[in-house]
PDB file of C-alpha atoms in Angstrom:
ATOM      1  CA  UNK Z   1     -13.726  40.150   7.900  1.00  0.00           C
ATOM      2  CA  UNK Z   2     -12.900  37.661  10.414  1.00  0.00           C
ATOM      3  CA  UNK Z   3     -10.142  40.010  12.692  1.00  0.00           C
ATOM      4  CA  UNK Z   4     -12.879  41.516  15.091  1.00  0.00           C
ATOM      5  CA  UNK Z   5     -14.194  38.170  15.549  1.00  0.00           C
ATOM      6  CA  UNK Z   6     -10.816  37.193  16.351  1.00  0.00           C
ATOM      7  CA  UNK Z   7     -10.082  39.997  18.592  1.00  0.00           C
ATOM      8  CA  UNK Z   8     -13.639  39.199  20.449  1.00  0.00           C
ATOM      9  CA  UNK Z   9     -12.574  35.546  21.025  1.00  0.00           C
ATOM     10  CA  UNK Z  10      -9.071  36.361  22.315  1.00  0.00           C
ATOM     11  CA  UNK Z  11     -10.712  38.773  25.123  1.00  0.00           C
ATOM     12  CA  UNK Z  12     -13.019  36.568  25.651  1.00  0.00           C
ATOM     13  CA  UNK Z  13     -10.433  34.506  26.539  1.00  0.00           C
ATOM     14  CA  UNK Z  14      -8.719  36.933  28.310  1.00  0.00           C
ATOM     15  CA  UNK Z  15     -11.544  37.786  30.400  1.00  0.00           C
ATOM     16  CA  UNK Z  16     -11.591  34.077  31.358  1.00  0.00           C
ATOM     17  CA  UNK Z  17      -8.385  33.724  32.534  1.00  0.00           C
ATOM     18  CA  UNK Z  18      -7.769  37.084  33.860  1.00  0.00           C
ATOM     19  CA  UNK Z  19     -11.034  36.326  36.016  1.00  0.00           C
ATOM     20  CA  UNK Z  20     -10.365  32.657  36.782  1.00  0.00           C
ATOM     21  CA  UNK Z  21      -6.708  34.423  38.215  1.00  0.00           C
ATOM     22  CA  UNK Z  22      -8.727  36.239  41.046  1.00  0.00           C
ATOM     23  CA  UNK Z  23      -9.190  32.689  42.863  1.00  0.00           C
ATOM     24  CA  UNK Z  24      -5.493  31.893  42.484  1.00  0.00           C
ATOM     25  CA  UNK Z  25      -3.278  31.885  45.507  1.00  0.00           C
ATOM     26  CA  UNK Z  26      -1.147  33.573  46.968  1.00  0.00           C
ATOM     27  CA  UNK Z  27      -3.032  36.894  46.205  1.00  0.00           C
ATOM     28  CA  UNK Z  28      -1.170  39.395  45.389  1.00  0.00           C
ATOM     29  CA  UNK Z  29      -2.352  41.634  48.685  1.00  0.00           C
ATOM     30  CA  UNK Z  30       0.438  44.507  48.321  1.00  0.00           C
ATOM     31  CA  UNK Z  31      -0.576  45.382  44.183  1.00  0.00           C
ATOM     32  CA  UNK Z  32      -3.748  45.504  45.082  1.00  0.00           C
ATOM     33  CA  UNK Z  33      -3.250  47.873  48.122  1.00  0.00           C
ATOM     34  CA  UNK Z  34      -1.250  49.966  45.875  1.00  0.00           C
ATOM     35  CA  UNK Z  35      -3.927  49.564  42.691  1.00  0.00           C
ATOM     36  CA  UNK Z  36      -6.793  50.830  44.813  1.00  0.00           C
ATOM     37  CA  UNK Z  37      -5.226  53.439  46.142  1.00  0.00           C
ATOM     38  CA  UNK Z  38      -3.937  54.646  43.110  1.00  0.00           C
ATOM     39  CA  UNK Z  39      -7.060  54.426  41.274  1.00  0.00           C
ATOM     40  CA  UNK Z  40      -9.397  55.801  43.998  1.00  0.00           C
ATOM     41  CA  UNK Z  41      -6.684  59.038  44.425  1.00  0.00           C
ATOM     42  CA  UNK Z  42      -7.070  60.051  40.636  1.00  0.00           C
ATOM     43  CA  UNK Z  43     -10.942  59.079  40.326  1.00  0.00           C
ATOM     44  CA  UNK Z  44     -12.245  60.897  43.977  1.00  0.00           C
ATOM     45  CA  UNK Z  45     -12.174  64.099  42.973  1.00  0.00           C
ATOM     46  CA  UNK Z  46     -13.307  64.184  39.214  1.00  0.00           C
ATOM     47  CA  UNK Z  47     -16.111  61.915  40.316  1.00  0.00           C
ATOM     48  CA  UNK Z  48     -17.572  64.104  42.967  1.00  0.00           C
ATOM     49  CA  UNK Z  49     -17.072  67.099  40.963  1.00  0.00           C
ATOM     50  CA  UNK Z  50     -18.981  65.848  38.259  1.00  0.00           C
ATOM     51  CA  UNK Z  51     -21.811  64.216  40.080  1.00  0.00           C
ATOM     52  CA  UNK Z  52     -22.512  67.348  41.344  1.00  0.00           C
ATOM     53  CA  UNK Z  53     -23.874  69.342  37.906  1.00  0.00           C
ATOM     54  CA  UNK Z  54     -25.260  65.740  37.257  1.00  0.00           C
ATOM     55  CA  UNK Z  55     -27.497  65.496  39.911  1.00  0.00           C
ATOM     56  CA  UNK Z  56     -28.568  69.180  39.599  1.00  0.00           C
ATOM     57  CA  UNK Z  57     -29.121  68.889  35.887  1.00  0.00           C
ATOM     58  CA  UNK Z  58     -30.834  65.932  36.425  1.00  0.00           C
ATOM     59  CA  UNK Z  59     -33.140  67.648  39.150  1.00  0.00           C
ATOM     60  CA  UNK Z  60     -33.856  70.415  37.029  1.00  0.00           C
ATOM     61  CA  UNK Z  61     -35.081  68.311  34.046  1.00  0.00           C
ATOM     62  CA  UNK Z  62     -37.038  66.080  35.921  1.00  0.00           C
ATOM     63  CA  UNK Z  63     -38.662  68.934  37.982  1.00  0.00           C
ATOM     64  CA  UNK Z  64     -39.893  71.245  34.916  1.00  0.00           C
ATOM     65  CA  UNK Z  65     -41.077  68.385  33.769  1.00  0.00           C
ATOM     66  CA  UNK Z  66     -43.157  66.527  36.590  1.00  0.00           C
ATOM     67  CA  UNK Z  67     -44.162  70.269  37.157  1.00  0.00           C
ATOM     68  CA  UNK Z  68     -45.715  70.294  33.818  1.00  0.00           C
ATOM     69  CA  UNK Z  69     -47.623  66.804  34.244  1.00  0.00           C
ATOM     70  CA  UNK Z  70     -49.015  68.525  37.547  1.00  0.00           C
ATOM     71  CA  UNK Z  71     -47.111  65.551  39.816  1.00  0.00           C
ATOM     72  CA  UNK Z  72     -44.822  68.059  41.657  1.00  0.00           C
ATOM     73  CA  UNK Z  73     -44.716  65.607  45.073  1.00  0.00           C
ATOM     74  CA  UNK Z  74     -42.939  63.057  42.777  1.00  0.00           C
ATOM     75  CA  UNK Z  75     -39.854  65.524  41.768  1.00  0.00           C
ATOM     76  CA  UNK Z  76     -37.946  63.289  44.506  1.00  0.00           C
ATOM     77  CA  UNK Z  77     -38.278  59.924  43.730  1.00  0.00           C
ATOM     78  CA  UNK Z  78     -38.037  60.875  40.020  1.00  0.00           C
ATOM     79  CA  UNK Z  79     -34.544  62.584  40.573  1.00  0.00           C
ATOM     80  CA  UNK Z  80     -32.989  60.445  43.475  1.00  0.00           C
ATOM     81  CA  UNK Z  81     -34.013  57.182  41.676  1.00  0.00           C
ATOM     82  CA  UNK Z  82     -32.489  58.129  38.286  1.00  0.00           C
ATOM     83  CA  UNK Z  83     -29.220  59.139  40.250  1.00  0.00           C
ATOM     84  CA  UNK Z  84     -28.933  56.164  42.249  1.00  0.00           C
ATOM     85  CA  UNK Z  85     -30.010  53.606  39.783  1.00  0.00           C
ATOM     86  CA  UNK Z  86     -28.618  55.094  36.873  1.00  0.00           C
ATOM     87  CA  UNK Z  87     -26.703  58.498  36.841  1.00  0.00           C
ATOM     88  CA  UNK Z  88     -24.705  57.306  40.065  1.00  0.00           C
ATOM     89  CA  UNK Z  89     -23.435  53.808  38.061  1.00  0.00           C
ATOM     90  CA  UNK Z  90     -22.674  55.857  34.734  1.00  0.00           C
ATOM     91  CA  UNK Z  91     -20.518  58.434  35.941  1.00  0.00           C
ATOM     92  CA  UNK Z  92     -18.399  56.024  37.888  1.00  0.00           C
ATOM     93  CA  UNK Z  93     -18.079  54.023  35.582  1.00  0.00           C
ATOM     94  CA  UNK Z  94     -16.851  56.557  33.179  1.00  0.00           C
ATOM     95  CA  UNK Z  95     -14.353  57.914  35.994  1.00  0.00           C
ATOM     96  CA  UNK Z  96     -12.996  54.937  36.122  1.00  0.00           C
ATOM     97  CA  UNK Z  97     -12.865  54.007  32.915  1.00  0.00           C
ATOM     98  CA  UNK Z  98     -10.965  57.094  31.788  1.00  0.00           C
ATOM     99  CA  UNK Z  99      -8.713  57.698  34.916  1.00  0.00           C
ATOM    100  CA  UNK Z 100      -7.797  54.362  36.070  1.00  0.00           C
ATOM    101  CA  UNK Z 101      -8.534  52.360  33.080  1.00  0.00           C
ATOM    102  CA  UNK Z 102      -6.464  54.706  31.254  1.00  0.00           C
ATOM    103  CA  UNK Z 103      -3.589  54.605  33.456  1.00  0.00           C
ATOM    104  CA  UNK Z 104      -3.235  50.917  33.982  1.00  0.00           C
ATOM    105  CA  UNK Z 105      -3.050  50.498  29.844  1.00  0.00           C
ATOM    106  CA  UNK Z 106      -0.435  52.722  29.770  1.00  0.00           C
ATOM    107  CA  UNK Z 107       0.967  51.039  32.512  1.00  0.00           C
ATOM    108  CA  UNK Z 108       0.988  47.440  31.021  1.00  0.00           C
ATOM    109  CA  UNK Z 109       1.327  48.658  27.738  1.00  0.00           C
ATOM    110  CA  UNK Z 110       4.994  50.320  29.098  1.00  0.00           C
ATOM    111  CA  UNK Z 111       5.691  46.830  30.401  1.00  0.00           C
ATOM    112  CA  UNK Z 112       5.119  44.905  27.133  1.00  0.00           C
ATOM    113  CA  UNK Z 113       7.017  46.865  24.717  1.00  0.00           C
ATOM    114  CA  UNK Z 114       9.765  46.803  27.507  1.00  0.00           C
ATOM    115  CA  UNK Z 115       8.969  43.437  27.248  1.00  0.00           C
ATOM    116  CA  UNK Z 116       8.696  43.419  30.933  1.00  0.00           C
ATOM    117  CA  UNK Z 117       5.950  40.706  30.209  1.00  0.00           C
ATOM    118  CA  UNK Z 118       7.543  38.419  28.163  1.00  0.00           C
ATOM    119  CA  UNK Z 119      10.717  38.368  30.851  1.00  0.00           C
ATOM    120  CA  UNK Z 120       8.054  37.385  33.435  1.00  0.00           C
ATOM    121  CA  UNK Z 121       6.892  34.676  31.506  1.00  0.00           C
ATOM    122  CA  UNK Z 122      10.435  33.164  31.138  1.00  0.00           C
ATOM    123  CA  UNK Z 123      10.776  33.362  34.756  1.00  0.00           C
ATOM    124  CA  UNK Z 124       7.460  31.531  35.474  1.00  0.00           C
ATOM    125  CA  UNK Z 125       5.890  34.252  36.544  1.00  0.00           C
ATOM    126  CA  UNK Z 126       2.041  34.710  35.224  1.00  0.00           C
ATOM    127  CA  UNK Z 127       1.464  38.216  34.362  1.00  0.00           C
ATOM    128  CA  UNK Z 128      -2.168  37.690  34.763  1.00  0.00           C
ATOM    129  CA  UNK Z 129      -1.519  36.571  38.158  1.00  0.00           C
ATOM    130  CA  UNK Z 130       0.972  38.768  39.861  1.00  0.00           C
ATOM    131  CA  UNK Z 131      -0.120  41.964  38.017  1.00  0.00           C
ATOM    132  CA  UNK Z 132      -3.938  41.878  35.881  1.00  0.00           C
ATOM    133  CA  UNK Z 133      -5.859  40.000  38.981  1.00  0.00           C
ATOM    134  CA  UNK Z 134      -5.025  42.893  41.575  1.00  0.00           C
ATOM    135  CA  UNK Z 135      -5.851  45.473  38.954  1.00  0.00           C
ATOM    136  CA  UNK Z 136      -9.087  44.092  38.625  1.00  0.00           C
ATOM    137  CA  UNK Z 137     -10.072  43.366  42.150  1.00  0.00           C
ATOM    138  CA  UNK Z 138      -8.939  47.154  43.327  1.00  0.00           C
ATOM    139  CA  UNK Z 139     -11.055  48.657  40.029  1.00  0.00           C
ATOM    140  CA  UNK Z 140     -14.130  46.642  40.925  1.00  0.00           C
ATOM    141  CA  UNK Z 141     -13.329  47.618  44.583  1.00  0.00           C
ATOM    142  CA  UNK Z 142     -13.086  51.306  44.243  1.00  0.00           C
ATOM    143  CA  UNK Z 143     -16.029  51.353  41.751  1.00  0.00           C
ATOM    144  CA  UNK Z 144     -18.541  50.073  44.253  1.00  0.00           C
ATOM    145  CA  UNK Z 145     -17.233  52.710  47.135  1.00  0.00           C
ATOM    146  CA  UNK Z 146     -17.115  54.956  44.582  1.00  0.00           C
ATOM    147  CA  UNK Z 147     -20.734  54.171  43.267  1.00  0.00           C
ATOM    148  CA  UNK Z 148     -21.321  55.407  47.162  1.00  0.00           C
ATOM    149  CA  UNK Z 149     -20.082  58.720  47.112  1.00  0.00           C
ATOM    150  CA  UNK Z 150     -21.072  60.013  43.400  1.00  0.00           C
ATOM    151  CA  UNK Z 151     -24.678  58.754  44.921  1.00  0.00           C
ATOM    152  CA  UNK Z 152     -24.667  60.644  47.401  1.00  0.00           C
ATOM    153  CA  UNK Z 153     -23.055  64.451  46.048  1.00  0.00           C
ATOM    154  CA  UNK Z 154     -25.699  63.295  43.400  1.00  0.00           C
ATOM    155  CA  UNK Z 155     -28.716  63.329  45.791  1.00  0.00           C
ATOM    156  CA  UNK Z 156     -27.606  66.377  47.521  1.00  0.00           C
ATOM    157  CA  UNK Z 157     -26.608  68.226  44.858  1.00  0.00           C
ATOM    158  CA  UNK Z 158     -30.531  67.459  42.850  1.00  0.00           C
ATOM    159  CA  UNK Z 159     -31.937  68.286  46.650  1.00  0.00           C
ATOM    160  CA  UNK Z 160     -30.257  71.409  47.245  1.00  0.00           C
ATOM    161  CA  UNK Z 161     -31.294  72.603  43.264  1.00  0.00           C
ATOM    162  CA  UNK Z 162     -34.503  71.608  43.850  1.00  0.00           C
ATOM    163  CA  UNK Z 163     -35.347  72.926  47.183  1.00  0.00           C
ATOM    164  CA  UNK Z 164     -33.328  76.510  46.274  1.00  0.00           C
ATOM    165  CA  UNK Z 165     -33.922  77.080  42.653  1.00  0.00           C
ATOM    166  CA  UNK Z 166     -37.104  75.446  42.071  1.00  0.00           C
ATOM    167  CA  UNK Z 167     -39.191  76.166  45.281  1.00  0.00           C
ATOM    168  CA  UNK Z 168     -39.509  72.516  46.472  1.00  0.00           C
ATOM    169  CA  UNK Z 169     -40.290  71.219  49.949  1.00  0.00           C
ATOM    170  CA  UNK Z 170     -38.051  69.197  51.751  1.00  0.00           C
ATOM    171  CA  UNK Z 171     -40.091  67.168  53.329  1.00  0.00           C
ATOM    172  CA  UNK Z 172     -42.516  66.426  49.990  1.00  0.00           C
ATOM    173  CA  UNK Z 173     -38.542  65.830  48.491  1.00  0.00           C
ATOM    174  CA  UNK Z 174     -37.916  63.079  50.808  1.00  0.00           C
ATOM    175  CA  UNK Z 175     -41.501  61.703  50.967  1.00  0.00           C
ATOM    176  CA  UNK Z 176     -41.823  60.863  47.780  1.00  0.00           C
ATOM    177  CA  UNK Z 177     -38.699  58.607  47.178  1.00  0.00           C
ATOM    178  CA  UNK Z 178     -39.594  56.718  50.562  1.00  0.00           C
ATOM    179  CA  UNK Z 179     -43.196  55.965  48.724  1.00  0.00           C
ATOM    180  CA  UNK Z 180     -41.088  54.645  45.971  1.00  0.00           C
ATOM    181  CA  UNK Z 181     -37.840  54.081  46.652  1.00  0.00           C
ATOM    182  CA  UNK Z 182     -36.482  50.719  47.949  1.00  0.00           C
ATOM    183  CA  UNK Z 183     -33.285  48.593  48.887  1.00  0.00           C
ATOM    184  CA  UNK Z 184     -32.969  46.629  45.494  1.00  0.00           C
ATOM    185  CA  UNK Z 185     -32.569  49.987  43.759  1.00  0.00           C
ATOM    186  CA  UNK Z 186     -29.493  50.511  45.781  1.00  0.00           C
ATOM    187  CA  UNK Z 187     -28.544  47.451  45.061  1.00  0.00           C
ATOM    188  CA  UNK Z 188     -28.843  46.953  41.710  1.00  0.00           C
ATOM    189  CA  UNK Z 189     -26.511  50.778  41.551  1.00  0.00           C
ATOM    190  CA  UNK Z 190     -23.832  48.555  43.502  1.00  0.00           C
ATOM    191  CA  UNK Z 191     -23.944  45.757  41.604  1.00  0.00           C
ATOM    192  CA  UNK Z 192     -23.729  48.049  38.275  1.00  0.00           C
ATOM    193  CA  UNK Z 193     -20.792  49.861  39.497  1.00  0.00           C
ATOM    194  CA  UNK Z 194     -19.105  46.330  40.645  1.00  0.00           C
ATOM    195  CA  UNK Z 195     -19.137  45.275  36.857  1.00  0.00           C
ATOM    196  CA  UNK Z 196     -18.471  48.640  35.150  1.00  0.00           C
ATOM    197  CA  UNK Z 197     -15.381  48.363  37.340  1.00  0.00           C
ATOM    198  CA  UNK Z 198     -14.413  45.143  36.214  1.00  0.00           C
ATOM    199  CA  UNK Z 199     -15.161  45.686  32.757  1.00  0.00           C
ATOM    200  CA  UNK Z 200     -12.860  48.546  32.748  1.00  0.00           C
ATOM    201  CA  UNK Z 201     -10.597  46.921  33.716  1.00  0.00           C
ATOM    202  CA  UNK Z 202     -10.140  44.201  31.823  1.00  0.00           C
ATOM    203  CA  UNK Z 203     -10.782  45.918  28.738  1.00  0.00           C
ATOM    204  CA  UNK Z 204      -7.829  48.498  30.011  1.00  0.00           C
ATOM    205  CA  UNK Z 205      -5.574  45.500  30.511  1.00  0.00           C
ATOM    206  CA  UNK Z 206      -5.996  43.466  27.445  1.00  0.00           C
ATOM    207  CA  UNK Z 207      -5.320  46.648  25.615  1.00  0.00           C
ATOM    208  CA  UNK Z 208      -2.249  47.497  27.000  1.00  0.00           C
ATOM    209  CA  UNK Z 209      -0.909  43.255  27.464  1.00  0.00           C
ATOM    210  CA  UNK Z 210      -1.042  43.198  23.214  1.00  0.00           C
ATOM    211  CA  UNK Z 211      -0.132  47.184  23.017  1.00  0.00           C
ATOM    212  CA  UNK Z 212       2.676  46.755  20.221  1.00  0.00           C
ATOM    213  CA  UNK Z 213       4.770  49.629  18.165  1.00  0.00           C
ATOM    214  CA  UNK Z 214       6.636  51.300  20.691  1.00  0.00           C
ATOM    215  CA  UNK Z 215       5.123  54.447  22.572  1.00  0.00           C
ATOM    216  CA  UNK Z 216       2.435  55.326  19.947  1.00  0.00           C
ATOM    217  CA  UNK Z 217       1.080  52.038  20.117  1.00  0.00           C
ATOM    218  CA  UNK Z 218       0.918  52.009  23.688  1.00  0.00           C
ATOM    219  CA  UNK Z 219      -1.215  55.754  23.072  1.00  0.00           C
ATOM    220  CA  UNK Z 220      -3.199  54.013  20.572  1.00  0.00           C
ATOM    221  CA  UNK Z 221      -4.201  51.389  23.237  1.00  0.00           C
ATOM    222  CA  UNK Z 222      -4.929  53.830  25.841  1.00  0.00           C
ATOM    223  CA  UNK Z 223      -7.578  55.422  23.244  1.00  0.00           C
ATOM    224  CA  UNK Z 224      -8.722  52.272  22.313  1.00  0.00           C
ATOM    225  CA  UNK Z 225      -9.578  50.814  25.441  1.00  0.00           C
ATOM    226  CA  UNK Z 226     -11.244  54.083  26.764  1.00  0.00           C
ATOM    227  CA  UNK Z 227     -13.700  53.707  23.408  1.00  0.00           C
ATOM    228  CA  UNK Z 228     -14.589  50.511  23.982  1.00  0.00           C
ATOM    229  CA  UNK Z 229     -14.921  50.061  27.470  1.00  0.00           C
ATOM    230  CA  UNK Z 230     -17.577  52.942  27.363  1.00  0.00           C
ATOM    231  CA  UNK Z 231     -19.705  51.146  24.088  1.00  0.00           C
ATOM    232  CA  UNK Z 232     -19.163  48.155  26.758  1.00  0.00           C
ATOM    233  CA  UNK Z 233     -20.673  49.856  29.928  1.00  0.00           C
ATOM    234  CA  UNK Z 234     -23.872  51.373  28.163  1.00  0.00           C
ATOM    235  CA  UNK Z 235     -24.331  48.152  26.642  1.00  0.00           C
ATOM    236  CA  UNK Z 236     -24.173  46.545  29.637  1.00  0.00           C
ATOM    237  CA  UNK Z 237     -26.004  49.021  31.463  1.00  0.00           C
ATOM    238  CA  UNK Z 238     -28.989  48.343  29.263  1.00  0.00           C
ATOM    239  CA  UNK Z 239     -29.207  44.689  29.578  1.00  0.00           C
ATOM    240  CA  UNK Z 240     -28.727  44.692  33.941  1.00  0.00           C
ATOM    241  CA  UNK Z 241     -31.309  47.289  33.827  1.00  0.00           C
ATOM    242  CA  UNK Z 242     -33.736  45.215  31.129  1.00  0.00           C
ATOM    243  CA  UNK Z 243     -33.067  42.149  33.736  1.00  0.00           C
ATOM    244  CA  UNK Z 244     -33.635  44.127  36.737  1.00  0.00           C
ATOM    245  CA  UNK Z 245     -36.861  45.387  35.940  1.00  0.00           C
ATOM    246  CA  UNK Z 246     -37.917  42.162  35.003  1.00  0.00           C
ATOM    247  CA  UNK Z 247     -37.463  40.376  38.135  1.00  0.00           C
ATOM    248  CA  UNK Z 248     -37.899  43.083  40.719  1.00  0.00           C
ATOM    249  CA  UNK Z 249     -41.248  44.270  41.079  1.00  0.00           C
ATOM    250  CA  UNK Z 250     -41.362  48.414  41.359  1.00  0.00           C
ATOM    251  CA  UNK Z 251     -43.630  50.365  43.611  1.00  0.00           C
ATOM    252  CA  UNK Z 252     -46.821  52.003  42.574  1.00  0.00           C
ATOM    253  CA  UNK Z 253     -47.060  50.364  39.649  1.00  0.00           C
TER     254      UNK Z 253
END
């Protein structure tokens, strides 16, 4: 009864430390050089791949649909607000979450039952330090640029559907998410992608710091932390979204 409590508390705790270890100097500039890049050079291409059928299915749903409620001029802000503000966020976050949070459980997992960790620890070393912080800072990092470009493949790829396959103007495209569109939405798809990416993250390193039996525990950590770092993001997704609509007022209404 009282282990996932338990389990809650100690990543709380985790989280704490592992986030209060960003402020610590010296940082570690060279892992986190090497983090981002390998994180951004397994997401890239998966991400803009997929962003692409996202946007267009998203397009295509939206436009049937304002079509049948007779508001046609509004296909664009519909589509290019639910990619930026939502779709955009999601599939990053997901990217990340199984590419490079994958990886870096595995990674720390290998260390621990190496006991790479522990050795670090008798050599006053703090594993948090020299090897979670980075990993954080380069997720959250390549989550927000990343954020950037699914946005944008997203928005082409719904225009391009649009205009083509469902007879659409350009200019009645682009009109209508001007007349409704604005900066915080943008914003608030950066600042979604910034925590995704840091959720991931420390989810993915928790796991894989208290992976234990050998190399199938280190697989069952991997699994684990993909699982719940995605119940994580759409929770969290919900709540910046409730909070974001509460204090930003939207246009036209």
């Amino acid at each position: 009864m009282t282990a996932p409590l338990r389990q809650s508390g100690l990543f709380f705790a985790f989280c704490l430390d592992a986030l209060r270890g960003l402020g610590r100097r010296p940082f570690q500039v060279r892992e986190f050089l090497q983090q981002a890049w390998f994180v951004s050079s397994v997401s890239i291409l998966p991400a803009a791949l997929v962003s692409v059928p996202f946007g267009a299915v998203i397009a295509l749903q939206l436009g049937s649909l304002v079509r049948q409620l007779g508001a046609q001029s509004f296909t664009g802000a519909a589509s290019v607000l639910a990619v930026v503000r939502e779709a955009g966020p999601i599939v990053t976050a997901l990217i990340i979450a199984g590419a490079g949070g994958s990886a870096i459980c595995a990674d720390l997992g290998a260390r621990k039952i190496r006991e790479e960790l522990d050795a670090m620890e008798v050599l006053g070393i703090d594993p948090l330090h020299r090897l979670v912080a980075p990993r954080i800072a380069a997720t959250m990092l390549v989550a927000v640029l990343l954020n950037g470009l699914v946005s944008v493949v997203g928005v082409s790829g719904g225009y391009l559907f649009n205009v083509v396959m469902q007879g659409g103007t350009p200019g009645a495209y682009l009109a209508s998410f001007q007349a409704l569109g604005q900066l915080p939405d943008l914003v608030v798809g950066e600042i979604k992608a910034l925590c995704f990416g840091a959720v991931a993250a420390l989810v993915a390193s928790y796991k894989g710091m208290t992976a234990r039996g050998g190399p199938k525990g280190v697989g069952d950590a991997v699994n684990h932390s993909v699982v719940i770092t995605f119940m994580l993001l759409f929770a969290l997704n919900f709540v910046i979204t409730a909070v974001y609509f509460q204090i930003v007022p939207q246009k036209g209404s």
